[in-house]
Coordinates of C-alpha atoms and ligand atoms in Angstrom, one line a residue:
M1 CA 168.2 74.4 -2.8
S2 CA 165.6 74.6 -0.1
S3 CA 164.2 71.4 0.8
P4 CA 160.3 71.5 -0.1
E5 CA 159.5 70.9 3.6
A6 CA 161.7 73.7 5.0
R7 CA 159.8 76.6 3.0
F8 CA 158.3 78.4 6.0
V9 CA 159.3 82.0 5.4
A10 CA 159.4 84.5 2.5
R11 CA 162.9 84.3 1.2
E12 CA 163.0 88.1 0.2
K13 CA 162.2 88.9 4.0
L14 CA 165.4 86.9 4.9
L15 CA 167.7 88.7 2.1
T16 CA 167.1 92.1 3.3
C17 CA 169.6 91.6 6.4
V18 CA 173.0 93.0 5.1
H19 CA 174.7 91.6 8.3
C20 CA 176.1 94.8 9.4
G21 CA 175.5 94.2 13.1
L22 CA 173.9 97.5 13.9
C23 CA 171.3 95.7 15.8
L24 CA 173.5 93.7 18.2
A25 CA 173.9 96.2 21.0
A26 CA 170.0 96.6 21.1
C27 CA 169.4 92.9 21.5
P28 CA 168.9 91.8 25.3
T29 CA 170.2 88.4 24.8
Y30 CA 173.2 89.4 22.8
V31 CA 174.0 92.1 25.5
E32 CA 173.6 89.3 28.1
L33 CA 175.3 86.4 26.5
G34 CA 177.8 88.0 23.9
M35 CA 177.0 85.2 21.6
E36 CA 176.5 85.8 17.7
A37 CA 174.0 82.8 17.7
D38 CA 171.8 84.7 20.2
S39 CA 172.0 87.9 18.3
P40 CA 169.4 89.0 15.7
R41 CA 172.0 88.7 12.8
G42 CA 173.0 85.2 14.3
R43 CA 169.3 84.1 14.2
I44 CA 168.8 85.3 10.9
H45 CA 171.6 83.3 9.7
L46 CA 170.2 80.2 11.4
I47 CA 166.7 80.8 10.0
R48 CA 168.0 81.0 6.6
A49 CA 170.2 78.0 6.8
L50 CA 167.0 76.1 8.1
E51 CA 165.0 77.6 5.3
E52 CA 167.6 76.5 2.7
G53 CA 167.7 73.0 4.2
Q54 CA 171.4 73.6 4.9
L55 CA 170.6 73.1 8.8
V56 CA 168.4 70.9 10.7
P57 CA 166.6 72.0 13.8
T58 CA 168.9 70.4 16.3
P59 CA 168.1 71.0 20.1
E60 CA 171.1 73.5 20.0
V61 CA 169.6 75.6 17.2
I62 CA 166.1 75.6 18.7
R63 CA 167.7 76.6 21.9
H64 CA 169.0 79.9 20.2
L65 CA 165.7 80.6 18.4
D66 CA 163.7 79.7 21.9
L67 CA 166.0 82.6 23.8
C68 CA 164.8 85.0 21.6
L69 CA 162.2 87.2 23.4
G70 CA 160.5 88.6 20.1
C71 CA 161.1 92.0 21.5
R72 CA 161.7 93.5 18.3
A73 CA 164.3 95.7 19.4
C74 CA 166.3 94.8 16.5
E75 CA 163.7 96.0 14.2
T76 CA 163.9 99.5 15.6
A77 CA 167.8 99.5 15.4
C78 CA 168.2 98.0 11.8
P79 CA 168.8 100.7 9.2
S80 CA 167.9 98.3 6.3
G81 CA 164.2 97.6 7.5
V82 CA 164.5 93.9 8.3
E83 CA 161.3 92.5 9.5
Y84 CA 162.9 90.4 12.1
G85 CA 159.4 89.8 14.0
A86 CA 157.8 88.2 10.9
L87 CA 161.1 86.0 10.7
I88 CA 161.0 84.5 14.1
E89 CA 157.1 84.2 14.1
A90 CA 157.6 81.9 11.0
A91 CA 160.6 80.1 12.5
R92 CA 158.7 79.1 15.7
P93 CA 155.8 77.0 14.4
Y94 CA 158.4 75.4 12.0
V95 CA 160.7 74.1 14.7
E96 CA 157.8 73.3 16.9
R97 CA 157.6 69.6 15.5
F98 CA 161.3 68.9 16.0
R99 CA 161.0 69.4 19.8
P100 CA 160.7 66.2 21.8
A101 CA 157.2 65.1 22.5
P102 CA 156.9 66.2 26.3
A103 CA 158.1 69.7 25.4
R104 CA 155.8 70.0 22.6
W105 CA 152.7 68.9 24.4
G106 CA 153.7 71.0 27.4
R107 CA 153.8 74.1 25.1
R108 CA 150.3 73.2 23.5
A109 CA 148.9 72.7 27.1
L110 CA 150.2 76.1 28.1
A111 CA 148.8 77.9 24.9
A112 CA 145.4 76.1 25.5
V113 CA 145.1 77.0 29.1
L114 CA 146.1 80.7 28.5
T115 CA 143.8 81.2 25.4
T116 CA 140.7 79.3 26.4
P117 CA 138.5 81.6 28.5
A118 CA 137.0 78.7 30.9
L119 CA 140.4 77.1 31.4
R120 CA 142.2 80.4 32.1
R121 CA 139.6 81.6 34.6
A122 CA 139.8 78.3 36.5
A123 CA 143.8 78.5 36.5
F124 CA 143.8 82.0 37.7
A125 CA 140.8 81.9 40.3
P126 CA 142.8 80.1 43.1
L127 CA 145.7 82.4 42.5
R128 CA 143.6 85.7 42.4
L129 CA 142.2 84.5 46.0
V130 CA 145.5 85.2 47.5
G131 CA 147.0 87.9 44.8
G132 CA 148.2 91.0 46.3
A133 CA 148.1 89.5 49.9
R134 CA 150.8 90.9 52.1
W135 CA 151.5 87.3 53.7
V136 CA 152.1 86.0 50.2
R137 CA 154.5 88.9 49.3
R138 CA 156.5 88.1 52.6
L139 CA 156.5 84.3 52.1
A140 CA 157.7 84.9 48.3
R141 CA 160.6 87.0 49.7
R142 CA 161.3 84.8 52.6
L143 CA 161.5 81.8 50.3
G144 CA 163.1 83.7 47.4
S145 CA 160.3 82.0 45.1
P146 CA 159.5 84.0 41.7
W147 CA 156.5 81.8 41.3
L148 CA 155.1 82.9 44.5
A149 CA 156.2 86.6 43.6
Y150 CA 154.0 86.3 40.5
V151 CA 151.1 85.2 42.7
A152 CA 151.7 88.1 45.0
A153 CA 152.0 90.6 42.1
L154 CA 148.5 89.7 40.9
P155 CA 145.7 92.3 41.5
G156 CA 143.5 91.1 44.2
A157 CA 140.3 89.2 43.4
A158 CA 137.8 92.3 44.1
R159 CA 135.7 92.5 41.1
A160 CA 136.2 95.4 38.9
P161 CA 133.0 97.4 38.1
G162 CA 131.2 96.2 35.1
L163 CA 131.8 97.8 31.5
P164 CA 128.7 99.2 30.2
A165 CA 127.9 97.9 26.7
V166 CA 128.2 101.4 25.2
P167 CA 129.7 104.1 27.2
E168 CA 128.8 107.3 25.6
P169 CA 131.2 110.1 25.1
E170 CA 131.5 113.3 27.3
G171 CA 131.6 116.6 25.4
R172 CA 132.1 117.0 21.6
P173 CA 132.1 113.4 20.0
R174 CA 135.4 112.5 18.4
G175 CA 134.5 109.1 17.0
T176 CA 133.9 105.4 18.0
A177 CA 136.2 102.8 19.4
V178 CA 135.6 99.1 20.0
L179 CA 137.6 98.0 23.2
L180 CA 139.5 94.7 23.4
T181 CA 139.1 93.5 26.8
G182 CA 142.1 90.8 26.3
C183 CA 142.4 87.4 27.8
V184 CA 144.9 87.7 30.7
A185 CA 144.0 91.6 30.8
E186 CA 140.3 90.6 31.4
T187 CA 141.0 88.1 33.8
A188 CA 143.5 90.0 36.1
F189 CA 143.2 93.6 35.0
G190 CA 139.4 94.1 34.7
R191 CA 139.9 97.6 36.5
T192 CA 142.3 98.8 33.7
N193 CA 139.7 98.1 31.0
V194 CA 137.1 100.1 32.8
A195 CA 139.6 102.9 33.3
T196 CA 140.4 102.7 29.6
A197 CA 136.7 102.9 28.6
R198 CA 136.1 105.9 31.1
L199 CA 139.1 107.8 29.6
L200 CA 138.0 107.4 26.2
Q201 CA 134.6 108.5 27.2
R202 CA 136.2 111.6 28.7
A203 CA 138.0 112.4 25.7
G204 CA 134.9 112.3 23.6
V205 CA 135.1 108.9 22.3
R206 CA 132.1 106.6 22.1
V207 CA 133.3 102.9 23.3
V208 CA 131.9 99.7 22.2
V209 CA 132.7 96.6 24.4
P210 CA 131.5 93.5 22.4
R211 CA 130.9 90.4 24.5
G212 CA 132.5 87.1 23.7
Q213 CA 135.6 88.5 22.3
G214 CA 138.2 85.9 23.2
C215 CA 142.0 85.8 22.9
C216 CA 143.7 87.7 20.1
G217 CA 146.2 85.0 19.4
A218 CA 149.5 86.7 20.7
L219 CA 150.2 84.3 23.4
A220 CA 149.8 81.3 21.0
I221 CA 152.2 83.0 18.5
H222 CA 154.7 83.2 21.4
L223 CA 154.5 79.4 21.9
G224 CA 154.7 78.5 18.0
A225 CA 151.1 77.6 17.8
A226 CA 150.5 79.3 14.6
E227 CA 147.1 77.6 13.5
R228 CA 145.8 78.3 17.0
A229 CA 146.7 81.8 16.7
R230 CA 145.0 82.0 13.4
T231 CA 141.9 80.5 14.5
L232 CA 141.6 82.8 17.6
A233 CA 142.4 86.0 15.2
R234 CA 139.8 84.8 12.7
S235 CA 137.3 84.6 15.6
L236 CA 138.2 87.7 17.2
A237 CA 138.3 89.8 13.8
S238 CA 134.8 88.6 13.3
V239 CA 133.6 90.0 16.5
L240 CA 135.5 93.3 16.4
G241 CA 135.2 93.9 12.8
A242 CA 131.4 93.7 12.9
S243 CA 131.2 97.1 14.3
E244 CA 131.6 100.3 12.2
A245 CA 134.0 101.7 14.7
D246 CA 136.6 104.2 13.8
W247 CA 139.3 102.5 15.9
V248 CA 140.0 99.0 17.6
V249 CA 141.4 99.8 21.0
S250 CA 143.9 97.7 23.2
N251 CA 145.6 98.8 26.5
A252 CA 147.9 95.6 26.3
A253 CA 150.9 96.2 24.0
G254 CA 151.5 92.7 23.0
C255 CA 147.9 92.3 21.9
G256 CA 147.7 95.7 20.2
A257 CA 150.9 95.0 18.1
L258 CA 149.3 91.8 16.9
L259 CA 145.9 93.4 16.0
R260 CA 148.1 95.5 13.8
E261 CA 149.3 92.7 12.0
Y262 CA 146.0 91.0 11.5
G263 CA 145.8 91.7 7.7
S264 CA 149.1 89.9 7.2
L265 CA 148.2 86.9 9.7
L266 CA 145.1 86.5 7.9
P267 CA 145.7 87.1 4.3
G268 CA 142.3 87.6 2.2
D269 CA 140.1 88.1 5.4
P270 CA 138.4 91.4 5.0
A271 CA 137.3 91.6 8.8
A272 CA 141.1 91.1 9.9
A273 CA 142.2 93.6 7.4
A274 CA 139.9 96.2 8.9
V275 CA 140.8 95.2 12.2
G276 CA 144.5 95.7 11.4
A277 CA 144.0 99.0 9.6
R278 CA 141.9 100.6 12.8
A279 CA 144.0 99.1 15.6
R280 CA 145.3 101.7 18.0
D281 CA 147.0 101.5 21.5
A282 CA 144.7 103.1 23.9
L283 CA 147.3 105.9 25.2
A284 CA 148.2 106.7 21.6
L285 CA 144.6 107.2 20.8
L286 CA 144.0 109.3 23.9
A287 CA 147.0 111.4 23.1
E288 CA 145.8 111.8 19.3
V289 CA 142.3 112.8 20.1
G290 CA 143.4 115.0 23.2
L291 CA 142.4 113.9 26.9
P292 CA 141.5 117.1 29.0
P293 CA 144.3 117.7 31.7
P294 CA 143.4 115.9 35.0
S295 CA 142.5 117.8 38.3
R296 CA 143.7 115.5 41.1
P297 CA 147.4 115.9 41.7
L298 CA 149.5 112.8 42.3
A299 CA 152.4 113.6 44.1
C300 CA 154.9 111.0 43.1
T301 CA 158.0 110.5 41.0
V302 CA 157.3 108.2 37.8
A303 CA 159.8 106.4 35.5
V304 CA 158.4 105.0 32.4
H305 CA 159.2 101.5 31.4
D306 CA 158.4 101.3 27.5
P307 CA 157.0 97.8 26.8
C308 CA 158.6 96.2 23.7
H309 CA 155.4 95.6 21.8
L310 CA 154.5 99.4 22.4
A311 CA 157.8 100.9 21.7
H312 CA 159.2 98.6 18.9
G313 CA 156.1 96.8 17.8
Q314 CA 153.8 100.0 17.5
G315 CA 156.3 103.1 17.7
V316 CA 154.3 104.5 20.8
R317 CA 156.8 106.0 23.5
A318 CA 156.5 109.9 23.8
Q319 CA 152.7 109.7 23.7
V320 CA 153.0 108.1 27.3
W321 CA 155.2 110.9 28.6
E322 CA 152.9 113.6 27.0
L323 CA 149.8 112.2 28.9
L324 CA 151.6 111.7 32.3
A325 CA 153.2 115.0 31.9
T326 CA 149.6 116.6 32.1
V327 CA 149.1 115.3 35.8
P328 CA 149.7 117.7 38.4
G329 CA 152.4 116.7 40.9
V330 CA 153.9 113.9 38.8
R331 CA 157.8 114.3 38.2
L332 CA 158.8 112.1 35.4
V333 CA 162.3 110.7 35.5
E334 CA 164.5 109.0 32.7
L335 CA 164.9 105.3 33.0
E336 CA 168.1 104.1 31.5
E337 CA 167.3 101.3 28.9
S338 CA 163.7 102.0 29.2
E339 CA 163.1 100.2 25.9
M340 CA 164.9 97.2 26.8
C341 CA 162.8 94.1 27.6
C342 CA 162.1 93.2 31.1
G343 CA 162.0 89.4 30.5
S344 CA 158.2 89.1 30.3
A345 CA 157.7 88.8 26.7
G346 CA 154.4 87.0 26.5
T347 CA 155.2 83.5 28.0
Y348 CA 158.9 83.8 28.0
N349 CA 158.9 84.3 31.7
L350 CA 157.4 81.0 32.1
T351 CA 159.3 79.0 29.4
E352 CA 162.7 80.7 29.8
P353 CA 162.9 81.7 33.5
G354 CA 166.7 81.9 33.6
M355 CA 167.2 84.6 31.0
A356 CA 163.7 86.4 32.0
R357 CA 165.3 86.6 35.4
R358 CA 168.6 88.1 34.2
L359 CA 166.8 90.8 32.1
L360 CA 164.5 91.6 35.2
E361 CA 167.3 92.2 37.5
R362 CA 168.8 94.3 35.0
K363 CA 165.7 96.3 34.8
L364 CA 165.3 96.4 38.6
D365 CA 168.8 97.9 38.8
R366 CA 168.0 100.5 36.6
I367 CA 164.6 101.2 38.3
A368 CA 166.3 101.5 41.6
A369 CA 168.9 104.0 40.2
T370 CA 166.0 106.4 39.3
G371 CA 164.6 106.7 42.9
A372 CA 161.1 106.7 41.3
D373 CA 158.3 105.6 43.7
V374 CA 156.2 104.6 40.6
V375 CA 157.0 102.6 37.3
A376 CA 154.5 103.1 34.7
A377 CA 154.2 100.0 32.4
A378 CA 151.5 99.7 29.5
N379 CA 151.4 96.1 29.3
P380 CA 150.1 93.6 31.8
G381 CA 152.8 91.2 31.6
C382 CA 155.5 93.8 32.2
I383 CA 153.6 94.9 35.1
L384 CA 153.4 91.5 36.6
Q385 CA 157.1 90.7 35.9
I386 CA 158.5 94.0 37.4
R387 CA 156.2 93.9 40.3
A388 CA 157.2 90.3 41.0
G389 CA 161.0 91.2 40.8
A390 CA 160.4 94.5 43.0
I391 CA 158.6 92.0 45.6
L392 CA 161.6 89.8 45.6
R393 CA 164.2 92.5 45.9
G394 CA 162.1 94.5 48.5
L395 CA 162.2 97.4 46.3
R396 CA 159.7 100.0 47.5
V397 CA 158.2 100.9 44.2
R398 CA 154.7 100.6 42.7
V399 CA 154.3 99.3 39.3
E400 CA 151.0 100.6 37.5
H401 CA 149.4 100.9 34.0
P402 CA 149.7 104.5 32.9
I403 CA 145.8 104.1 32.0
D404 CA 145.3 103.6 36.0
L405 CA 147.5 106.6 36.9
L406 CA 145.5 108.6 34.6
A407 CA 142.1 107.5 35.6
T408 CA 143.1 108.3 39.3
A409 CA 144.1 111.7 38.3
H410 CA 140.9 112.3 36.6
R411 CA 138.9 111.0 39.7
L412 CA 137.5 108.2 37.7
P413 CA 136.2 105.0 39.5
Ligands
LIG1 S1 168.9 92.7 11.1 FE1 169.5 94.9 10.2 S2 170.9 95.7 11.7 FE2 170.8 93.6 12.1 S3 172.6 92.8 11.0 FE3 170.8 92.5 9.8 S4 170.8 94.4 8.4 FE4 172.2 94.8 10.0
LIG2 S1 163.5 90.1 18.9 FE1 164.8 91.0 20.7 S2 165.8 89.1 21.5 FE2 165.1 88.5 19.5 S3 166.8 88.9 18.1 FE3 165.7 90.9 18.2 S4 166.4 92.1 19.9 FE4 167.2 90.2 20.1

């Protein structure tokens, strides 16, 4: 029998796991640690025992769940269709109240800073003043400091050109997209948002950029702050859902994956259901509507890293290759384990720096083996993580969003 207070997840979702173990080799934490409790199958077993009241959330149990990246590689590998992402997202808020108070309040404060626009901008402002500076890069390397390396990996504070309210399409109109500007993306990667709007324009898409969007809630979900995530999602859905656009577009893989789940995150909310049904990753939409081939050659070798929430969360991989293959001068090379997490995973590199670093080193080993001069990664978190690792290792590789590479090849500002 389940204890009433332990009913936090739909039981039928737990029962779809047949314990075959076919997901184990895809799980980064299992691959690194070789422990059943740090595998998808082991964690499903723990979540089920918690749900049935046979286990209490001891620090050890919480530890195994915390080490999960939420990367959903296990979902791609699972032949039984287990919705692992939904299971871990239900378990995180449940175990939150069993943490010691300082840890609980620390995580709440992090969620508040990252998802409140004024607090986030205030936190990022001093970091961006020195972001990208050569001396910070050198200092990070000399001290071997991952935190300084993240600062050095941030784009500089130069202002991105402003986004026009409604960029009109070039050529034959293909439809209308409302663009999610994001929170961390909007604060640190404003240029990528502008490039996204310009590329969509070029592909014949009218782009609407509503003001006052706020955060989608993905970072709050990573931290187990489910109520905060729902509040943020409700507010964003009312802003994005107000337009009659054909698509809701995001260039950040984590945000895009959550937008697609808005219907189940907010059952009974028509605006959320509409956003979920229309959500598209920007690269997937560009490939779908057809972006004209670019004219400017980029003479470089590019390795593509597949962000978890793009590859596993949205099933988008081939489209990135297709688009980059149209750029004259670009040589695409295979990256071994391209779909394995780099350790960024939302806020994971802040809350679990040890495992995040192990996975980053693994990723850098494989990047170095390609000999590529550019790594394309369609998620701001992955870009910062891999850039920071490359700085610390002294690896001469640029890490860019594919949107920015395409915008350069299209001679867009
Ligand atoms: S999650 Fe899927 S692949 Fe993994 S053990 Fe369960 S049924 Fe097998
Ligand atoms: S989400 Fe990722 S880290 Fe978590 S169990 Fe699945 S494969 Fe492992």
